[in-house]
CSV table of C-alpha atoms in Angstrom, one decimal:
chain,number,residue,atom,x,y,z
A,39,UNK,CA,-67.5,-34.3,30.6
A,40,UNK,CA,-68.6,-37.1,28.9
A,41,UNK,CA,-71.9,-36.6,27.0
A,42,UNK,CA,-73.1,-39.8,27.3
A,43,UNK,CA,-72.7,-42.7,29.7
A,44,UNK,CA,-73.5,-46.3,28.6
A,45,UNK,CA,-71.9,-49.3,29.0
A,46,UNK,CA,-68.2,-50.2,27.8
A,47,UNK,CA,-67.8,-46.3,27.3
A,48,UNK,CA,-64.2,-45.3,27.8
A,49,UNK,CA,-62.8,-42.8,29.4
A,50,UNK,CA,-60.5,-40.1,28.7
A,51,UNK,CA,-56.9,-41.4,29.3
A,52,UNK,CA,-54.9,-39.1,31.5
A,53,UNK,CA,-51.1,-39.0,30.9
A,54,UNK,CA,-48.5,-37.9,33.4
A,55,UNK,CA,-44.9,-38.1,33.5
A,56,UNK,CA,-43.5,-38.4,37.3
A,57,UNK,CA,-40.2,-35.9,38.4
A,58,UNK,CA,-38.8,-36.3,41.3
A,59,UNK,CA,-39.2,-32.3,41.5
A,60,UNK,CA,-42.8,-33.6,41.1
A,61,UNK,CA,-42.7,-35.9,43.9
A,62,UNK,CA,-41.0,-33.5,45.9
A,63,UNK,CA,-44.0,-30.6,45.2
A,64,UNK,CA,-46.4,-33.1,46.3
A,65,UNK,CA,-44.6,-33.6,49.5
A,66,UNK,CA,-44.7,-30.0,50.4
A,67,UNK,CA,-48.2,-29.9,49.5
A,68,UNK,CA,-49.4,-32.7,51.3
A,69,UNK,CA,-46.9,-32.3,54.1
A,70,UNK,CA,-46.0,-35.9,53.5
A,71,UNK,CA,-42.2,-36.2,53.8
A,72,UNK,CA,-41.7,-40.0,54.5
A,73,UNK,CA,-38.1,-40.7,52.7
A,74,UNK,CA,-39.0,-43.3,50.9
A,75,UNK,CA,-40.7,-40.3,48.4
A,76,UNK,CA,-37.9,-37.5,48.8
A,77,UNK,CA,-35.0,-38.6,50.7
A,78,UNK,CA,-32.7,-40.2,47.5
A,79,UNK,CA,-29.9,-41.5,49.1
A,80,UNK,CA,-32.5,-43.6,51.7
A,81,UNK,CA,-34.6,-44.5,49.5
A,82,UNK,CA,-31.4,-46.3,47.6
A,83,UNK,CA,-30.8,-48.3,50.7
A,84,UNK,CA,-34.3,-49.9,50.5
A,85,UNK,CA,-35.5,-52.8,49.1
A,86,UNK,CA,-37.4,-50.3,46.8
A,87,UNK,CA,-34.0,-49.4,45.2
A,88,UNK,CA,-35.0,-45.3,44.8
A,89,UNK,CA,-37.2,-42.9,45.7
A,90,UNK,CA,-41.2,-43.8,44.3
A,91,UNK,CA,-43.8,-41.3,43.8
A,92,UNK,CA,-46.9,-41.1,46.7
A,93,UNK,CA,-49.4,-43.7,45.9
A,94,UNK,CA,-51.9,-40.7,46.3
A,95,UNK,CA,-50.0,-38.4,43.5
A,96,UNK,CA,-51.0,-41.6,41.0
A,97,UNK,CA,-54.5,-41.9,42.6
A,98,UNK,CA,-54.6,-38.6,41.8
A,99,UNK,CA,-54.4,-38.9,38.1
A,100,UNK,CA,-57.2,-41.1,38.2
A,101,UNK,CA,-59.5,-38.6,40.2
A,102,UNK,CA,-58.7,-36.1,37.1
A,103,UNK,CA,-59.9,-38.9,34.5
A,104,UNK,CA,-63.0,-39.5,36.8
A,105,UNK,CA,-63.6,-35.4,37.3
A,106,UNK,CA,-63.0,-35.0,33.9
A,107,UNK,CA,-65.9,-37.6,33.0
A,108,UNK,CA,-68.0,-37.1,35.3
A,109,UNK,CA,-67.7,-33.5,37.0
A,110,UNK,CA,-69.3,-33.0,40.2
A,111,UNK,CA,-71.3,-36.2,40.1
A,112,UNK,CA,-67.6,-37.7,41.0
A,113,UNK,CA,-66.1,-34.6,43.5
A,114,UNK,CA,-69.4,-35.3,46.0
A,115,UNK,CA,-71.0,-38.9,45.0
A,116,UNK,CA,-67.7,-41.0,43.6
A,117,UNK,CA,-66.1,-44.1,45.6
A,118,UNK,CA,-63.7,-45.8,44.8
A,119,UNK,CA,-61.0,-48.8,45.4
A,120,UNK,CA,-57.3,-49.3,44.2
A,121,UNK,CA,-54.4,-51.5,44.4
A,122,UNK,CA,-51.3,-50.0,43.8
A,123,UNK,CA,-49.7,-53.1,42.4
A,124,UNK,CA,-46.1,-51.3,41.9
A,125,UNK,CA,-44.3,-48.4,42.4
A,126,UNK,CA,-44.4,-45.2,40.2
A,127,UNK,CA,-40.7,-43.8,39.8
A,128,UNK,CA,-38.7,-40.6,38.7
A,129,UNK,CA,-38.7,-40.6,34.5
A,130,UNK,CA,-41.9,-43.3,34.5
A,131,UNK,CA,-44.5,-41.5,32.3
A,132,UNK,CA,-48.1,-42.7,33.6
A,133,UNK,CA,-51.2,-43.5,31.4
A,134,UNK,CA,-54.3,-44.1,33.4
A,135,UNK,CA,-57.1,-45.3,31.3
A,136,UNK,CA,-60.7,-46.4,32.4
A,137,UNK,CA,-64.3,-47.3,30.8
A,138,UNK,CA,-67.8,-47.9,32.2
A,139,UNK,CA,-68.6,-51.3,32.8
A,140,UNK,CA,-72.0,-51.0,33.6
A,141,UNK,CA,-74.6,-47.9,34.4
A,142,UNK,CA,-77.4,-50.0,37.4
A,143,UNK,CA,-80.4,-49.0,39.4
A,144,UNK,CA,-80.3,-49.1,42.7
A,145,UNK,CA,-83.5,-47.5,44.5
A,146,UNK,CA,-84.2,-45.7,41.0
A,147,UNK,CA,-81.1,-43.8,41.2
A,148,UNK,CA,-78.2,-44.8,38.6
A,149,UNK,CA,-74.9,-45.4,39.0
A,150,UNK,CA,-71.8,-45.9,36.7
A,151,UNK,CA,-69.5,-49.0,37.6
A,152,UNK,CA,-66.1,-48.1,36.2
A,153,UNK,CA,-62.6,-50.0,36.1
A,154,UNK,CA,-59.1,-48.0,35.9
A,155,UNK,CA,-55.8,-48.7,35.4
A,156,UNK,CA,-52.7,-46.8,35.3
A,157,UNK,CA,-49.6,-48.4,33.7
A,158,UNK,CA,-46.4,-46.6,32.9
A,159,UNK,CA,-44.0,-46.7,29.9
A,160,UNK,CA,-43.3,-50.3,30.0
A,161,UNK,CA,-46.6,-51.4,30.6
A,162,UNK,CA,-46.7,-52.5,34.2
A,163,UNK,CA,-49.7,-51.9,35.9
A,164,UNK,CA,-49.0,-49.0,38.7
A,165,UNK,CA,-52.7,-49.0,39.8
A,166,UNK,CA,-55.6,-50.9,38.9
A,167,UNK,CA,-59.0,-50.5,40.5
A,168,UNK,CA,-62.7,-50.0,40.1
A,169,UNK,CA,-65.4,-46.9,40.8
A,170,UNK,CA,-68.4,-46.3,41.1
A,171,UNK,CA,-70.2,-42.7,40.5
A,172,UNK,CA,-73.4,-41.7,41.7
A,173,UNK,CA,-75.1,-39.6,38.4
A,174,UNK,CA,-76.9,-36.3,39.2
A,175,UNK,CA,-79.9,-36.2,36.6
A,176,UNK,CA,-78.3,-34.3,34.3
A,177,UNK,CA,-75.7,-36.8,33.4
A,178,UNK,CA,-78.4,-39.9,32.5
B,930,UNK,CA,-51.3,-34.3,65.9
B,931,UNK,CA,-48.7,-37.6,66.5
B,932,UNK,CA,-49.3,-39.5,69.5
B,933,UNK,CA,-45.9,-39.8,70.8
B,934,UNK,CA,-46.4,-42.4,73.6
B,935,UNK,CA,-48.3,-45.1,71.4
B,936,UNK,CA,-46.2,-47.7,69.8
B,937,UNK,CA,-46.5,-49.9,66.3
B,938,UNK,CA,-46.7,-53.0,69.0
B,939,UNK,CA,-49.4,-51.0,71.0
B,940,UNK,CA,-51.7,-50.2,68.1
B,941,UNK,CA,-54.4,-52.8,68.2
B,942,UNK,CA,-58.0,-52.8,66.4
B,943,UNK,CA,-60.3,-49.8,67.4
B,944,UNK,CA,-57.3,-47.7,68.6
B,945,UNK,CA,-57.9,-43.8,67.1
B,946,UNK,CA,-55.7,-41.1,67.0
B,947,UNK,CA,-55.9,-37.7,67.9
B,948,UNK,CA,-57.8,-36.0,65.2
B,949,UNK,CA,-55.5,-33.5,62.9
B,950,UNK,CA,-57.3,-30.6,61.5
B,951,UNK,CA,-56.2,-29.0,58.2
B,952,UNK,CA,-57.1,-25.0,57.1
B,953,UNK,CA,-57.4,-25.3,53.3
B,954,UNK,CA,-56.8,-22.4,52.3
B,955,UNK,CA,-55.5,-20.7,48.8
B,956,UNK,CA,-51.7,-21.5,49.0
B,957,UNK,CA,-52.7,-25.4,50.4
B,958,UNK,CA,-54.7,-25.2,47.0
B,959,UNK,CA,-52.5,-24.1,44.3
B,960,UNK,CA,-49.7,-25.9,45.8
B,961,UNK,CA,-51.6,-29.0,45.4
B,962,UNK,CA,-52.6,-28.8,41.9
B,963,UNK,CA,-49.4,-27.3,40.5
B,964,UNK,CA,-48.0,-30.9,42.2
B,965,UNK,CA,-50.8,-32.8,40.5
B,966,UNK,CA,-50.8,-30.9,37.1
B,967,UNK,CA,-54.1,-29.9,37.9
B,968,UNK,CA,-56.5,-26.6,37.5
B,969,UNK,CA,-58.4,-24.5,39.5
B,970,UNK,CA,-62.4,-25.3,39.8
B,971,UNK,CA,-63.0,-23.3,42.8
B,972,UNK,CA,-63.1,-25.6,45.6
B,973,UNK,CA,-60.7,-28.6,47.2
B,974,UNK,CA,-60.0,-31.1,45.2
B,975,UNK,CA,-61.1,-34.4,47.3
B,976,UNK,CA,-58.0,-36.1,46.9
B,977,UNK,CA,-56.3,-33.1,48.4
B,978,UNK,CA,-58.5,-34.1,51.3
B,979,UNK,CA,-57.0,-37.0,50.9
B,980,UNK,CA,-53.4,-36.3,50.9
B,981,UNK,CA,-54.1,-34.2,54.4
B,982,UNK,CA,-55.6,-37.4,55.9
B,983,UNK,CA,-52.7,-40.2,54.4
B,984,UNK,CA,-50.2,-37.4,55.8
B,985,UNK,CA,-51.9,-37.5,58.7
B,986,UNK,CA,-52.1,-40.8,58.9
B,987,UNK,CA,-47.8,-41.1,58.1
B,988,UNK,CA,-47.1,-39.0,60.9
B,989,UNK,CA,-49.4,-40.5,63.3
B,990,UNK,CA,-48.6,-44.3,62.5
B,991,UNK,CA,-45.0,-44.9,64.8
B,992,UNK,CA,-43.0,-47.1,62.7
B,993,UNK,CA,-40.9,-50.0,63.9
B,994,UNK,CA,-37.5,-49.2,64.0
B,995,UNK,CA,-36.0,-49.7,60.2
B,996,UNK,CA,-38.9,-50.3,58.5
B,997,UNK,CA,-40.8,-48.5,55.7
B,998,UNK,CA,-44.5,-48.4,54.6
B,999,UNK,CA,-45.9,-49.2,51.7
B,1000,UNK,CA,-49.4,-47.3,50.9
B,1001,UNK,CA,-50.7,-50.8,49.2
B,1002,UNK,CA,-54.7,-49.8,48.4
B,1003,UNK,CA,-56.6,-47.6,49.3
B,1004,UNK,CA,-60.5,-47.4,49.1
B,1005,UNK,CA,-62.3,-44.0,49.5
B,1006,UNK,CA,-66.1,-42.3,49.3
B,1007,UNK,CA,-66.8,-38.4,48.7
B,1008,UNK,CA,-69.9,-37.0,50.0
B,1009,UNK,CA,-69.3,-33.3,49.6
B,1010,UNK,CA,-67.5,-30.7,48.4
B,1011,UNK,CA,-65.3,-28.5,50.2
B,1012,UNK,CA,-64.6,-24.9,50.0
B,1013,UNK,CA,-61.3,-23.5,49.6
B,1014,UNK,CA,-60.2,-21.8,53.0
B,1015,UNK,CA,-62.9,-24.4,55.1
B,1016,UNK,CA,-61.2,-26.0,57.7
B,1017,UNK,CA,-61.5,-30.1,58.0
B,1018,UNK,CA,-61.1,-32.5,60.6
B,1019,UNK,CA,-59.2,-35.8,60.0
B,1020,UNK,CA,-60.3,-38.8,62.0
B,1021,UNK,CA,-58.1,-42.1,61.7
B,1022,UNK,CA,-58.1,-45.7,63.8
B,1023,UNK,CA,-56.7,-48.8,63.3
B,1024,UNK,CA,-59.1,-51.4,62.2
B,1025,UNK,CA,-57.2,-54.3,61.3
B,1026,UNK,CA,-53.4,-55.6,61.8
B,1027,UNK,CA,-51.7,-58.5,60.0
B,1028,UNK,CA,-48.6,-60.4,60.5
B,1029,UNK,CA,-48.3,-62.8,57.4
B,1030,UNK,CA,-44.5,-63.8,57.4
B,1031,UNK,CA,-42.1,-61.1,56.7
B,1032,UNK,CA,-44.9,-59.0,56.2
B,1033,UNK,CA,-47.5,-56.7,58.5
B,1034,UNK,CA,-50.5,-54.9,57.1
B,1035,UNK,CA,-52.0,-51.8,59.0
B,1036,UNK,CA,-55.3,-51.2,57.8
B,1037,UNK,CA,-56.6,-47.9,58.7
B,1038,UNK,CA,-59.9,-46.2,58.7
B,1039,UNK,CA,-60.0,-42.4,57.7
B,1040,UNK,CA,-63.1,-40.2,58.1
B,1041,UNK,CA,-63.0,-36.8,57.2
B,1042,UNK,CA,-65.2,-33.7,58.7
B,1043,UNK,CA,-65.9,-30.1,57.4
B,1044,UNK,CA,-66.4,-27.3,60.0
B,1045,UNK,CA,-70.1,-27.7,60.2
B,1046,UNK,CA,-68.9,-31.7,61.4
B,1047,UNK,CA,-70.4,-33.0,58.2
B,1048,UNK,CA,-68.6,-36.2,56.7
B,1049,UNK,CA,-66.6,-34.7,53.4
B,1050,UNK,CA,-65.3,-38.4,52.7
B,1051,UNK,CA,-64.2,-42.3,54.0
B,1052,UNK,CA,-61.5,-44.2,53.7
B,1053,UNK,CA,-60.1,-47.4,54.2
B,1054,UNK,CA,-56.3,-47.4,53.7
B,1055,UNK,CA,-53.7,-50.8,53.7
B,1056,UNK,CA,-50.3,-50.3,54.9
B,1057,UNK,CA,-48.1,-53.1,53.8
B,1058,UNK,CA,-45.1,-52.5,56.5
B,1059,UNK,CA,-42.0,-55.1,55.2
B,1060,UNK,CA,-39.8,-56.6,58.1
């Protein structure tokens, strides 16, 4: 975790490369088989061209970065919003970085405002969004 | 569970669907993080919550005919942690739908209940659906 928080702190970056055995594991997990993710020879006929990765499976890259920062203060006080600007694919290799942008007061508790982004190996951005984190006392 | 008599034209703001409950128990678990190149910290991680309640929401959503869906943002809140082999509750409605162009937008609302009926996490999901 991060043993400090201020302001333009970055994060951890978190690097994944996507499979489509990947994908596939993260169907069976989350029981979410929509073609689109596993069926290759639909997914060709689309206008997407190929099978792309759950948006959830690159969200969850970014929960590790923010669990790896900020432990539990993320698991039971985090929120946060993202785009997914473009799909993830089979061979992409993902880098999600993020910094705090500002720790505020609100009601004397504190909270971290932080941005993300995840791009992959050309540099397109995958996801981009922002997230705020509640800070237990022991993180100030 | 899939409301089989409710069509895409027949969802309209406020409409909820059945709830689906998930048991999240050790194989759920470990098949999530191997997925997510993740490790064990003893409990559910939240966006495994969240992959129950987008799953839910895929199979509950009734597609037009030859269309696909596009998870296009997604905003979310945890307020607890959740115990591996707890059992939760997944709650979704529609709450707003767009037709810009070739284009509709579903925008789903996702709450998410433990056993004991306490909120584990929101959602607000946007479903871009190409035509």
């Amino acid at each position: 975790m991060l043993t400090e928080i201020q302001e333009g702190k970055a994060l951890n970056p978190v690097v994944r490369h996507i499979t489509q055995e990947k994908i596939n594991l993260y169907a069976e997990a989350s029981g979410d088989f929509n073609p689109i993710h596993v069926d290759e020879s639909f997914a060709a006929n689309t206008p997407l061209g190929g099978t792309i990765a759950h948006g959830m499976l690159n969200l969850a890259y970014v929960s590790e970065m923010m669990t790896s920062a900020f432990g539990r203060s993320w698991l039971s006080g985090g929120k946060l919003r993202a785009k997914f600007k473009e799909p993830a694919r089979p061979g992409d290799t993902l880098t999600i970085n993020g910094k705090i942008d500002c720790v505020e007061q609100k009601d004397d508790v504190p909270y971290a405002n932080c941005s993300f982004e995840c791009r992959n190996q050309r540099g397109e951005i995958i996801v981009t969004g922002e997230a705020i984190i509640k800070l237990s006392s022991d993180k100030r | 569970m899939p409301d089989k008599t409710i069509t895409y034209e027949g969802l309209t703001p406020g409409y909820k669907f059945p709830p689906a409950v998930y048991e999240l128990g050790a194989s759920f678990v470990s098949k999530y993080l191997k997925a997510v190149d993740s490790v064990d910290d003893g409990f559910v991680p939240p966006l495994a919550i969240t992959a129950c309640a987008v799953a839910a929401m895929t199979k509950s959503v009734p597609l037009p005919p030859g269309t696909i869906a596009i998870h296009a943002s997604q905003e979310l809140e945890f307020f607890k942690l959740v115990p591996i082999g707890d059992t939760i509750e997944c709650h979704i409605g529609v709450a707003q739908k767009i037709a810009r162009g070739k284009m509709s937008m579903l925008i789903l609302e996702i709450e998410v209940f433990d056993k004991s009926r306490e909120k584990v996490q929101s959602g607000r999901a946007t479903i871009a659906l190409p035509t």
